[in-house]
Coordinates of C-alpha atoms in Angstrom, one line a residue:
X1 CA 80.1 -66.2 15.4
X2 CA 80.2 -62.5 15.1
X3 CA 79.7 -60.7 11.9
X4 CA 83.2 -59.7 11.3
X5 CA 84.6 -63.7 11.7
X6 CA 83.8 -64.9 8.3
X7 CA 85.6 -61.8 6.7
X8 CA 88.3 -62.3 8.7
X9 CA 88.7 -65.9 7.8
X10 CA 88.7 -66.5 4.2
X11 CA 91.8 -67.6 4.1
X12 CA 90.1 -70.9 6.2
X13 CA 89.2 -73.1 2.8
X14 CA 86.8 -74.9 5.4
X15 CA 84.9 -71.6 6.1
X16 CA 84.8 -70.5 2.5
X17 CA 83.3 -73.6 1.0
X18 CA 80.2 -73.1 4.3
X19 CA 80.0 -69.3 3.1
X20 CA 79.8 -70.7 -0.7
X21 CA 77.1 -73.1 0.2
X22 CA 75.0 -70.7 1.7
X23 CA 75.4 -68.2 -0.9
X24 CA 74.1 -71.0 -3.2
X25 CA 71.5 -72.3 -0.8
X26 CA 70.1 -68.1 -1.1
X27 CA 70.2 -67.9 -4.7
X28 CA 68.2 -70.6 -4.6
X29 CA 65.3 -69.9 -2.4
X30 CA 62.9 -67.1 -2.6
X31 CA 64.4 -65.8 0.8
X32 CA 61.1 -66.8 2.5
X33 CA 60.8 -69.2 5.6
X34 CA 62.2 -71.9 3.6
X35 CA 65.5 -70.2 3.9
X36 CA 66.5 -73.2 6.0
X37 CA 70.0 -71.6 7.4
X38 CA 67.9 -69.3 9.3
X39 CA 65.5 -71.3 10.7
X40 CA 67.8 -71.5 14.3
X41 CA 67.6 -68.2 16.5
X42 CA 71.3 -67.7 16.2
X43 CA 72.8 -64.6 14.1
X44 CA 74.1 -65.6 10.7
X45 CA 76.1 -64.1 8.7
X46 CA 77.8 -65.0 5.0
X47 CA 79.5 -63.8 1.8
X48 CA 80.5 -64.1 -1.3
X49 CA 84.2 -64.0 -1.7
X50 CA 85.8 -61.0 -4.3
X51 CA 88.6 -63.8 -4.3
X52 CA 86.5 -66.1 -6.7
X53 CA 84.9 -62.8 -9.0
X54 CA 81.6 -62.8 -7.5
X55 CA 80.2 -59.9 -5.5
X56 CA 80.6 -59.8 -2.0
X57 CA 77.0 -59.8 -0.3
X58 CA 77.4 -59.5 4.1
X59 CA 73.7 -60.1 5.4
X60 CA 74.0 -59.3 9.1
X61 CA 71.4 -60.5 12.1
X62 CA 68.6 -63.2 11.2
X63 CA 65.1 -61.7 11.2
X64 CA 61.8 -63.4 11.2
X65 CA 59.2 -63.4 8.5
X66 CA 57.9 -59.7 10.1
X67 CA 58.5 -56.2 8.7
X68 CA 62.0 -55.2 7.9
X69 CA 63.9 -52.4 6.3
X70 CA 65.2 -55.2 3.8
X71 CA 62.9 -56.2 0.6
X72 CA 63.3 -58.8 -1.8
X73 CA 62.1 -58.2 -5.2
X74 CA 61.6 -61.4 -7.0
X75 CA 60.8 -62.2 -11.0
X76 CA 62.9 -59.1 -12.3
X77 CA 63.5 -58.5 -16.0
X78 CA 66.7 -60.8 -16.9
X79 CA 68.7 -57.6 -17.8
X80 CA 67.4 -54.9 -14.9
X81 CA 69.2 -52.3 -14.0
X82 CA 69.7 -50.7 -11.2
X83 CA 68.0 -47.3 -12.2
X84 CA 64.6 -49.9 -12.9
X85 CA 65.2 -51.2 -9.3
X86 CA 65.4 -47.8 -7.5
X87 CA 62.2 -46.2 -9.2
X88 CA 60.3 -49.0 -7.8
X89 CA 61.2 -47.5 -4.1
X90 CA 62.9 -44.0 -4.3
X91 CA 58.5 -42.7 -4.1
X92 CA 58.4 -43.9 -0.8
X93 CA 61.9 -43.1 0.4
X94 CA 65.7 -43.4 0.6
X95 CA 67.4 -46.4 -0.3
X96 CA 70.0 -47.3 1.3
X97 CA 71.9 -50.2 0.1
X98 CA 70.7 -52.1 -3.1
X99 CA 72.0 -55.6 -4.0
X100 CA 71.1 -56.7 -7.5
X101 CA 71.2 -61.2 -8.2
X102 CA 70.5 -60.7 -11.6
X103 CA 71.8 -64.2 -12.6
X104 CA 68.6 -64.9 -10.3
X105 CA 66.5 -62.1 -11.4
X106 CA 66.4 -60.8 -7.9
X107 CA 67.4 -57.8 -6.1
X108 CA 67.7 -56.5 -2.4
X109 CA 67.0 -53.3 -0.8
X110 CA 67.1 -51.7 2.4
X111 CA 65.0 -48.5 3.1
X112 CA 66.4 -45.9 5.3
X113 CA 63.3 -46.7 7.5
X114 CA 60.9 -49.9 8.2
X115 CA 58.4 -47.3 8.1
X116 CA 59.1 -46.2 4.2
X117 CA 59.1 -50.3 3.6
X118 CA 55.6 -51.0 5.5
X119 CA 54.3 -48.4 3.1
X120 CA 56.0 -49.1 0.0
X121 CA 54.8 -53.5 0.4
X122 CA 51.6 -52.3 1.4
X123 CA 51.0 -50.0 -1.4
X124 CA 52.5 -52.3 -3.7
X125 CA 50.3 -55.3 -1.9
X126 CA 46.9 -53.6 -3.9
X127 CA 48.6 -52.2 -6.9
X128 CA 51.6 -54.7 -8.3
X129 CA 54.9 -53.0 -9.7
X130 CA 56.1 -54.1 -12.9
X131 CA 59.2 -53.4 -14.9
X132 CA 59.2 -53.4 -18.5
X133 CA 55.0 -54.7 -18.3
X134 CA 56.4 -58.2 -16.1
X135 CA 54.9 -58.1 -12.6
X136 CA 57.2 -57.8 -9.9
X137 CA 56.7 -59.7 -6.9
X138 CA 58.0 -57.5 -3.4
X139 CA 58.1 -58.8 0.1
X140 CA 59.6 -58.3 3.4
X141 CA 62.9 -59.8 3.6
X142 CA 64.6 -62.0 6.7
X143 CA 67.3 -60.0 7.1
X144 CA 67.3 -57.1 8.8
X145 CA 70.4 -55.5 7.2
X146 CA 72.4 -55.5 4.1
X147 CA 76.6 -54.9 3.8
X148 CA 78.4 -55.0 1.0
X149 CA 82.2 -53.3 0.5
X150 CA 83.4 -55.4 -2.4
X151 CA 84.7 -53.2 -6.1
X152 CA 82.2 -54.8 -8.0
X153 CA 79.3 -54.0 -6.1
X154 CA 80.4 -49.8 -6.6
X155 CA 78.4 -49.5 -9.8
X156 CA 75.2 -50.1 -7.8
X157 CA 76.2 -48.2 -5.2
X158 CA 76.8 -45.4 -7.7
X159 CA 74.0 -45.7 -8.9
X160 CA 71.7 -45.2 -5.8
X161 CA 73.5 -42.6 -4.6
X162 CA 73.1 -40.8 -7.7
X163 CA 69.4 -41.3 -7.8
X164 CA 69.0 -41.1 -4.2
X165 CA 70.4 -37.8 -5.0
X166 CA 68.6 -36.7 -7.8
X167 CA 65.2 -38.0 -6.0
X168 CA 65.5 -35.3 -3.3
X169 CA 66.7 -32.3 -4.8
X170 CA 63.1 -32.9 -7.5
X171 CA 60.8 -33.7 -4.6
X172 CA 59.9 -37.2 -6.1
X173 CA 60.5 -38.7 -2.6
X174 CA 60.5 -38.7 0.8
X175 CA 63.7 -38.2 2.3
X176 CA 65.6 -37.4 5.5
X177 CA 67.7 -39.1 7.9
X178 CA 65.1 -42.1 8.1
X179 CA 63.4 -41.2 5.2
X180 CA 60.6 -39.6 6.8
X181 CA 61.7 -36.3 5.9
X182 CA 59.0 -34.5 3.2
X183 CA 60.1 -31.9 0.0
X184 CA 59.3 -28.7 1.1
X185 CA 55.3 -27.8 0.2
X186 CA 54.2 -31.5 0.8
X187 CA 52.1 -31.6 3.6
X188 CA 49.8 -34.6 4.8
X189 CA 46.8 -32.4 3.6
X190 CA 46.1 -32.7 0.1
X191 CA 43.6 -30.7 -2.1
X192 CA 41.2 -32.4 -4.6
X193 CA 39.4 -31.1 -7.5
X194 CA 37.2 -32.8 -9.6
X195 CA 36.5 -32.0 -13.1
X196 CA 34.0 -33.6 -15.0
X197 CA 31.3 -33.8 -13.1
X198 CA 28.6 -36.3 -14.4
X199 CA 28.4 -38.8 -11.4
X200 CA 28.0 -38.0 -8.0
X201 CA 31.5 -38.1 -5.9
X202 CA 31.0 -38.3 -2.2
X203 CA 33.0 -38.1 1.5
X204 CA 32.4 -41.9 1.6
X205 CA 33.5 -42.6 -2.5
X206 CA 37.0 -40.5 -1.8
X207 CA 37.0 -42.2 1.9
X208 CA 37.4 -45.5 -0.4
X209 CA 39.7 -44.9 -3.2
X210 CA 42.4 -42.8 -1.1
X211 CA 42.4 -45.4 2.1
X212 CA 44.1 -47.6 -0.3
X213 CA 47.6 -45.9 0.1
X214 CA 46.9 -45.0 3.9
X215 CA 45.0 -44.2 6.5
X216 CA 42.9 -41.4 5.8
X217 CA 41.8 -39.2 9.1
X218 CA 39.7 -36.4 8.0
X219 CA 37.7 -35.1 4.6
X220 CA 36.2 -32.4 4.1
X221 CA 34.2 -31.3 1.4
X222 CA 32.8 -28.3 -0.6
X223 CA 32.0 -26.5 -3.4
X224 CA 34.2 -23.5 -4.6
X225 CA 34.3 -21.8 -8.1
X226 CA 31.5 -23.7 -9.4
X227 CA 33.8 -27.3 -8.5
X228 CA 33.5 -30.3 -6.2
X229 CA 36.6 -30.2 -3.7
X230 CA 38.3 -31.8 -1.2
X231 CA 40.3 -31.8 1.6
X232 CA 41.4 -35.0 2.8
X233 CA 43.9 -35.7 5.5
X234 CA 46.4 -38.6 5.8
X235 CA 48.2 -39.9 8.7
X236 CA 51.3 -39.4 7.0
X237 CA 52.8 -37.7 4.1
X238 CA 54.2 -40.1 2.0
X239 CA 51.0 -41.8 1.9
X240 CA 49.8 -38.2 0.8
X241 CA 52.5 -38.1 -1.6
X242 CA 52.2 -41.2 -3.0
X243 CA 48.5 -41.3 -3.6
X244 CA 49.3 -37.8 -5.4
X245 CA 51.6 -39.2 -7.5
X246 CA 49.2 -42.6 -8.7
X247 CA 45.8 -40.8 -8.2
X248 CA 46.4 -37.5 -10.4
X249 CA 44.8 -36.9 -13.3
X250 CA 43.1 -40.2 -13.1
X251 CA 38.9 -40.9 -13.6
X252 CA 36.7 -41.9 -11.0
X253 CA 34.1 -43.0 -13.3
X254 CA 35.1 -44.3 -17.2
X255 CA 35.3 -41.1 -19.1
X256 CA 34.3 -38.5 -16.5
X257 CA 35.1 -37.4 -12.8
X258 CA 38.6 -36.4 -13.3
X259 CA 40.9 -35.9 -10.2
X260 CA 42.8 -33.0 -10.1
X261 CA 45.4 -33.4 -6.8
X262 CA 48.1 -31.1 -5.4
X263 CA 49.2 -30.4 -1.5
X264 CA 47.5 -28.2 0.2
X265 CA 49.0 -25.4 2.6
X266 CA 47.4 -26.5 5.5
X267 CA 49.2 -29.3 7.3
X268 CA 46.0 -30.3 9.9
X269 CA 41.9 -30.3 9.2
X270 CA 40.0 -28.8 12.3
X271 CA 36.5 -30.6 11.8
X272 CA 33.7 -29.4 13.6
X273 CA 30.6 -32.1 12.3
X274 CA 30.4 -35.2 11.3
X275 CA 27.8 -35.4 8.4
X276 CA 27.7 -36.4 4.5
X277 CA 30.0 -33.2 3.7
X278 CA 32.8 -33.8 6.2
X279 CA 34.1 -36.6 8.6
X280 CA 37.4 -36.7 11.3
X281 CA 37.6 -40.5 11.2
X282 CA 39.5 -40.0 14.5
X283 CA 36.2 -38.6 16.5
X284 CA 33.0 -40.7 16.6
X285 CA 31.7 -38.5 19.0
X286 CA 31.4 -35.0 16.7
X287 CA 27.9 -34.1 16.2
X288 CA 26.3 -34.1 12.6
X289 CA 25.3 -30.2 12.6
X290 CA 23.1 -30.8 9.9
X291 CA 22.4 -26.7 9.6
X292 CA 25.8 -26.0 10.8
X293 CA 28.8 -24.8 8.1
X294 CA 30.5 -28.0 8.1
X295 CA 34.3 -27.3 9.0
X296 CA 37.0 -24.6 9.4
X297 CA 40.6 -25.1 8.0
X298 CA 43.1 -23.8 10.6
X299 CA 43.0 -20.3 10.0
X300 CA 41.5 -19.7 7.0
X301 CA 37.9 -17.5 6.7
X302 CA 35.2 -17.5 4.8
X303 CA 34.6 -21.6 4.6
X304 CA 31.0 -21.4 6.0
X305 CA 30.0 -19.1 3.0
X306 CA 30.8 -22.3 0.8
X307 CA 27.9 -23.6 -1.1
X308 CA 28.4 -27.2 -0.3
X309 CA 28.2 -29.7 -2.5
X310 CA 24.7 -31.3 -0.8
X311 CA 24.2 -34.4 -2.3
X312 CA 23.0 -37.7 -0.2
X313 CA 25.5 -41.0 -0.4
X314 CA 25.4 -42.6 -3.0
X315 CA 26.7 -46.3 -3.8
X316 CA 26.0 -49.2 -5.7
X317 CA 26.4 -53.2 -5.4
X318 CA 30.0 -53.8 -4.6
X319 CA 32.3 -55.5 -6.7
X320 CA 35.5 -54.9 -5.2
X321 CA 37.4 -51.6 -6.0
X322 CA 40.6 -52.4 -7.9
X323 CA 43.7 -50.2 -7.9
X324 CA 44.9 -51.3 -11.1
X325 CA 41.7 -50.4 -13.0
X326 CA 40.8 -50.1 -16.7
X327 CA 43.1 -47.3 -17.7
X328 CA 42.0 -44.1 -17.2
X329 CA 39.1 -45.0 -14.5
X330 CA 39.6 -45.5 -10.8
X331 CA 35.8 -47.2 -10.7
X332 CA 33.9 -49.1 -13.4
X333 CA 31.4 -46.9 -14.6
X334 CA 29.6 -46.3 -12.7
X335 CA 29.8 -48.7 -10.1
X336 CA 31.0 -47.9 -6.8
X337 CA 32.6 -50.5 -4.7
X338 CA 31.3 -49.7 -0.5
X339 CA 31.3 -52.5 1.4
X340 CA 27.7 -51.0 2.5
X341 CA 24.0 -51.6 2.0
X342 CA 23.2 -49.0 -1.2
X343 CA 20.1 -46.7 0.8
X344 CA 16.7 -46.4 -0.9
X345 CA 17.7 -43.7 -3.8
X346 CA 15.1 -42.7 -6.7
X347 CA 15.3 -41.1 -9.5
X348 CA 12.4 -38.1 -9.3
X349 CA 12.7 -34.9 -8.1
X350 CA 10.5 -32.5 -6.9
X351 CA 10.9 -28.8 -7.9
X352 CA 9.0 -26.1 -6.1
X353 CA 9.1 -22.3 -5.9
X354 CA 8.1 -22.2 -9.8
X355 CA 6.4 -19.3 -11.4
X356 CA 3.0 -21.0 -12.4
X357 CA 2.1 -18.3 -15.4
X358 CA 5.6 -19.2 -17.2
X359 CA 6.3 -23.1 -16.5
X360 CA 6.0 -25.7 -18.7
X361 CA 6.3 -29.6 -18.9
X362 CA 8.6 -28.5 -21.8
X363 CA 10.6 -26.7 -20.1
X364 CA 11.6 -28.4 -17.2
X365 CA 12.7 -30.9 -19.7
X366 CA 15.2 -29.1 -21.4
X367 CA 16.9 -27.6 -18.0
X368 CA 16.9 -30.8 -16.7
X369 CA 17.9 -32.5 -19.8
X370 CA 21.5 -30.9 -19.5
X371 CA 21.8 -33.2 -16.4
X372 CA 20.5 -36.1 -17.3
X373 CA 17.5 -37.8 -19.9
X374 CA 14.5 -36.7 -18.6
X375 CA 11.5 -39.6 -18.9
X376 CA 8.5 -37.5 -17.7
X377 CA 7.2 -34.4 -16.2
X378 CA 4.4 -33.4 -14.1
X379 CA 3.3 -30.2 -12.6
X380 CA 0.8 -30.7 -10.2
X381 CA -2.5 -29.6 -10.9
X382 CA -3.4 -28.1 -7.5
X383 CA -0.2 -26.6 -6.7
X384 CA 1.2 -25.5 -9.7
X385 CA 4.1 -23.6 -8.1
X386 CA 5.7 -27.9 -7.3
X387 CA 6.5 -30.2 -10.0
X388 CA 7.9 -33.8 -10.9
X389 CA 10.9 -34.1 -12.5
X390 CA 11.7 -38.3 -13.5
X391 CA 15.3 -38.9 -14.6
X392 CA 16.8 -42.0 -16.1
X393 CA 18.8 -43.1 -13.1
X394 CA 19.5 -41.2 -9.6
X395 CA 22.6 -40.4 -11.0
X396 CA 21.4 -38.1 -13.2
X397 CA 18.8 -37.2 -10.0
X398 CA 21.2 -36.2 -7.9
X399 CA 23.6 -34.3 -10.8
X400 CA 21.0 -32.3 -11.9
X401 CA 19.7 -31.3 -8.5
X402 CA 23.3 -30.5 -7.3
X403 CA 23.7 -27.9 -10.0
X404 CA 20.4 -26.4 -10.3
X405 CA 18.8 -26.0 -6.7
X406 CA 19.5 -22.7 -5.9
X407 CA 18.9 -21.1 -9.3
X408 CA 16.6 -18.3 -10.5
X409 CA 14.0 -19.2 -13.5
X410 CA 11.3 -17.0 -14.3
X411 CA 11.9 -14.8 -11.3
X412 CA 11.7 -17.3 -9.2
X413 CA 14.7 -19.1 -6.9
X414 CA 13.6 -22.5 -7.3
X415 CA 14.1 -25.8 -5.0
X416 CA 15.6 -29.1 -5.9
X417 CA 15.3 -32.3 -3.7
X418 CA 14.9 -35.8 -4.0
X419 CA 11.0 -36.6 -4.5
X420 CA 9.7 -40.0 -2.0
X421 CA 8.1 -40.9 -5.2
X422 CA 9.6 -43.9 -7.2
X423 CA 8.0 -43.1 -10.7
X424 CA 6.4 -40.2 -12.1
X425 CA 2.5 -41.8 -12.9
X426 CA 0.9 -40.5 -16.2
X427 CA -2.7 -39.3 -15.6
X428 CA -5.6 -41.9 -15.6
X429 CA -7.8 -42.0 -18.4
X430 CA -10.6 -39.6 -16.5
X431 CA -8.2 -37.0 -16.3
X432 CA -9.6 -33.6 -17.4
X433 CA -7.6 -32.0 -20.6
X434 CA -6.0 -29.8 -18.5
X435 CA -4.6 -32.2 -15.9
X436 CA -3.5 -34.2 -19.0
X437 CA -1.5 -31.1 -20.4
X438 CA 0.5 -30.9 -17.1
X439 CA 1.9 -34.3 -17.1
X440 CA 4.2 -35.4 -20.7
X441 CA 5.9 -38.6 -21.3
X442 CA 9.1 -37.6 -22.8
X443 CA 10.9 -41.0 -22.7
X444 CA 11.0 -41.2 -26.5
X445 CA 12.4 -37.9 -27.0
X446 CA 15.0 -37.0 -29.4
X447 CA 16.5 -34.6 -27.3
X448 CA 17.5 -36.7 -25.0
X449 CA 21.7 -35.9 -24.9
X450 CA 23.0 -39.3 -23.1
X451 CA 21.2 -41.6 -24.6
X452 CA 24.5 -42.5 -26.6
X453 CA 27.2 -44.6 -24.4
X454 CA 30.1 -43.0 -24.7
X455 CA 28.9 -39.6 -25.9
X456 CA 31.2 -36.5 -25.6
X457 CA 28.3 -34.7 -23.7
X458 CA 29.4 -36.6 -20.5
X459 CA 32.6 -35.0 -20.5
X460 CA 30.5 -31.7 -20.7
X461 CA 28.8 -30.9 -18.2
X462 CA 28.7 -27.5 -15.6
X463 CA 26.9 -25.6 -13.8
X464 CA 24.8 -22.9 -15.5
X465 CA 26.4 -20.0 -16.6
X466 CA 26.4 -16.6 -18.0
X467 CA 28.3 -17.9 -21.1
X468 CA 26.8 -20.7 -23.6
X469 CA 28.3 -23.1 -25.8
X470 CA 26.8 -23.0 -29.1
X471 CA 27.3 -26.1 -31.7
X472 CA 25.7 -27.9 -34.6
X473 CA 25.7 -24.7 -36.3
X474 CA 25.7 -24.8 -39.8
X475 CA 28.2 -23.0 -41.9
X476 CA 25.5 -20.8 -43.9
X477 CA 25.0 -18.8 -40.5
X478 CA 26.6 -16.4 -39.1
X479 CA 28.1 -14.5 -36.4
X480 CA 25.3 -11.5 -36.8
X481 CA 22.5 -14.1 -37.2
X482 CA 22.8 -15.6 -34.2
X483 CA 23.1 -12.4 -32.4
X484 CA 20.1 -11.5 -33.9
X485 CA 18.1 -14.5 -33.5
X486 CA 18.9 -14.5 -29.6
X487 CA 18.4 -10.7 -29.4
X488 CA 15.0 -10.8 -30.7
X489 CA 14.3 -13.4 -28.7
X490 CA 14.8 -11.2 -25.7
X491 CA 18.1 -11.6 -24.5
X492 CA 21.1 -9.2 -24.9
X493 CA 24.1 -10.5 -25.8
X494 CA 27.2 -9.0 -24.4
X495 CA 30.2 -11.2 -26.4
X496 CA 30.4 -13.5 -28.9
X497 CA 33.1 -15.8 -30.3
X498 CA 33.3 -18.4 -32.6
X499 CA 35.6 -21.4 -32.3
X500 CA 38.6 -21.2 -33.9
X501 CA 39.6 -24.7 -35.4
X502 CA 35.7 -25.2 -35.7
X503 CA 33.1 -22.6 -36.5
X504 CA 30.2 -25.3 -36.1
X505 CA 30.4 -24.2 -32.0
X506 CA 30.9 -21.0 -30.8
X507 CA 30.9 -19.3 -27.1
X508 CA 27.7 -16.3 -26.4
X509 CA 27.6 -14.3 -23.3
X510 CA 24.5 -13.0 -21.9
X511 CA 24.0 -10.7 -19.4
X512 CA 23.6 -13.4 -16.4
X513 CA 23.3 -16.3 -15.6
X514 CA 19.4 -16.4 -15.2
X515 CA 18.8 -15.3 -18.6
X516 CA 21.1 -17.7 -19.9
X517 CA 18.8 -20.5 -18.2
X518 CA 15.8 -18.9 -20.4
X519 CA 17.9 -18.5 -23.1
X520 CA 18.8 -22.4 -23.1
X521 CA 15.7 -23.3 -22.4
X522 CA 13.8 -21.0 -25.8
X523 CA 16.5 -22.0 -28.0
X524 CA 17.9 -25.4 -27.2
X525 CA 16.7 -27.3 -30.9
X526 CA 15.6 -23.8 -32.7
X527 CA 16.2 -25.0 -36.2
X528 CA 18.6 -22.8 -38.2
X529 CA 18.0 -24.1 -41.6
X530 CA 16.1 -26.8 -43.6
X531 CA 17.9 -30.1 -41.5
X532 CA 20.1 -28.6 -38.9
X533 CA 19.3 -27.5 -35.2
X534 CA 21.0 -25.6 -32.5
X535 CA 22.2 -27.3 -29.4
X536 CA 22.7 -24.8 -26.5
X537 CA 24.6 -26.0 -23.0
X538 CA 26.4 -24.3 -20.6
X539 CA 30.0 -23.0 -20.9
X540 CA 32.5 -23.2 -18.1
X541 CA 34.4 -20.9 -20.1
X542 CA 34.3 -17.1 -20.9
X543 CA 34.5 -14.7 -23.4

């Protein structure tokens, strides 16, 4: 039988009533294997006669239960339309024909590519499409083409053509010939920002949440304008595009971590290492170059003056990472789902390269304490210059050395690593007075800033800065006090602003960044009137 026969013969009432009962025998199945019409190896083809007022629907050349440019979409909304339909696809491509059952709740469509449909079930095989909050169920269909040339069928074609259309002229899909065409400034490359900062976000933790729309090939990442980034390569660009689209403006971790994602110009990564700051998943061979700058992008300068974001990997038990999340968080705070044994992290750091005359117990405390709860503090009594810094978690271990290694306090550029030490011991009870005064317990403190779950602070955290945010201040005080409380403390304050919907904060500027370390750390709980103290962080804004 070729496909044109049945066409040609509806006038046969024999042939009509075999095209009817397959129609039926369709309606009625899911359009799985147990489509038993095309169980034989021979090309089928049927339709449903315009003669009788139904639509006409021509599937041509039997395909088995393997990829296929033809989906069925199963468990639709009783009254879909066709627009509902299209949106579920036009991301990943052009549509070319549509078929809509809606007596059955089910729809056809055929992507101008198997390529755009392998992406579009496997994408939708981790994170399930709904339509009006019902789950839509999507699978490859066993037919590898539709046809359809009867008048009713014109107001979906209308339709799709319309939005097909519309889709490529806004750069909301791939397009192209076989839909593998990409809007101009999408590139395979895209550029990743995170904001928000409170937990750790590593190679391996982007590695995980962006291979679930593709295969990801390289990552690099880096430290510019006092923010994580990312570059992270796909093998394809509508996998780039589509985690774009789902990823953007989402949270890593509940309530922090944000993910800020647009394309990048570049359209390949040259990687040079790999190590814990970047990785060509292509190359096993590449060597780690642990003192080596970790990449170069094409033919772009200047990357090896990046401070990198140096922080070891981090993970925790794995619970299985879930694409369709609690809203607003790609992870469960703050789990990490790795299919990998978590390393032996701990939670104390050691800080060296202080000034011995100025540093105190105290104030390592409050630095630190922007990062994280400090629980104890011990400068060691023989080499004064080193200290122990306990945090609550490693979390907060690794935040707070990320952002303050490096920095200048008293003069001095200290060093922040990870400390082999599990806990910070208090001294024994034959201590001297003075070993005693070098070690505090501060797990009791009410300065601790996290201590709350869900507190705002977690969404307000940055690296130190020139400018300070001011708050808790009460409305007896004002603009000239403060000056004057932080000028005769020493520092010189070069702006000052106070917020305008809420003059309990207010923004200071200080002549650098190193004096607004000392600044934080001398006034951070100064009390500015009988039952109200100052809270002092850092700003990422300016004045």
């Amino acid at each position: 039988m070729s496909p044109a026969e049945p066409e040609a013969s509806l006038t046969d009432p024999g042939r009509r009533l075999m095209v009817k009962m397959l129609a039926v025998k369709l309606n009625r199945s899911s359009d799985s294997s147990h489509l038993n019409p095309f169980h034989h190896n021979l090309p089928v083809c049927f339709c449903l006669s315009a003669v009788d007022g139904t639509d006409r629907l021509c599937v041509s050349e039997r395909a088995q239960c393997v990829p296929s440019r033809v989906l069925h979409l199963r468990q639709l909304p009783p009254d879909v339309s066709e627009q509902e339909v299209l949106s579920l696809a036009l991301p990943f491509g052009r549509v070319s024909q549509l078929i809509t059952l809606k007596t059955k709740n089910q729809a056809f469509l055929e992507m101008a590519s198997e390529e755009a449909a392998v992406t579009m079930v496997n994408y939708y095989t981790s994170a399930t499409p709904s339509i009006r909050s019902q789950p839509v169920y999507i699978q490859y269909s066993t037919h590898r083409e539709l046809k359809t040339d009867n008048m009713t069928n014109q107001r979906a074609q209308a339709t799709l053509q319309a939005m097909n259309a519309g889709a490529v002229h806004s750069g909301n899909m791939a397009s192209g010939g076989e839909g593998r065409g990409i809007a101009p400034g999408q590139s395979p490359v895209l550029r990743i920002i995170v904001e928000n900062l409170f937990y750790p976000v590593t190679l391996e933790v982007l590695q995980q949440i962006f291979s679930k729309f593709g295969s990801v090939l390289k990552i690099i990442t880096f430290t510019r304008n006092n923010q994580f980034q990312a570059l992270l390569q796909f093998s394809d660009t509508v996998h780039a595009q589509h985690a774009k689209a789902t990823l953007d403006g989402q949270n890593i971790y509940n309530g922090c971590c944000t993910l800020r994602i647009d394309f990048s110009k570049l359209s390949v990564l040259n990687v040079k290492y790999n190590n814990d700051k970047s990785r060509d998943f292509t190359r096993a061979d590449l060597p780690s170059g642990e003192l080596e700058p970790a990449a170069t992008f094409g033919k772009s300068k200047g990357l090896s003056q990046y401070a990198y974001f140096c922080i070891l990997f981090w993970c925790f038990p794995s619970s299985g990472l879930s694409m369709a999340p609690v809203p607003g968080s790609l992870v469960s705070h703050p789990r990490v789902s790795l299919q990998m044994a978590p390393p032996a992290v701990h939670s104390v750091l050691l800080v060296s390269n202080l000034n011995p005359e100025n540093v105190t117990p105290h104030c390592l405390f409050i630095l630190f304490g922007v990062y994280g709860d400090v629980q104890r503090v011990k400068i060691l009594f023989n080499k004064k210059e080193n200290a122990l810094v306990q945090m609550s978690d490693a979390t907060q271990a690794q935040l707070a050395m990320s952002h303050l290694n490096g920095q200048r306090l008293h003069g001095n550029v200290i060093r922040v690593t990870l400390s082999k030490h599990p806990v910070v011991q208090l001294p024994r009870g034959g201590a001297g007075q003075e070993e005693q005064a070098l070690t505090r317990d501060f797990s009791g403190s009410a300065l601790h800033r996290f201590k709350k779950p869900g507190s705002k602070n977690f969404n307000n955290i940055f690296p130190p800065s020139a400018t300070l945010h001011l708050s808790n201040i009460p409305s007896s005080v004002s603009e000239e006090a403060l000056k004057d409380l932080f000028s005769l403390n020493g520092f010189a304050v070069k702006a000052f602003k106070f917020f305008q919907k809420d003059r309990k904060m207010a923004l200071m500027q200080l002549a650098s960044v190193e004096e607004a370390i000392e600044a934080l750390i001398a006034l951070h709980d100064h009390q500015l009137d009988h039952n109200q103290h100052l809270r002092v962080s850092f700003s990422k804004s300016t004045i």
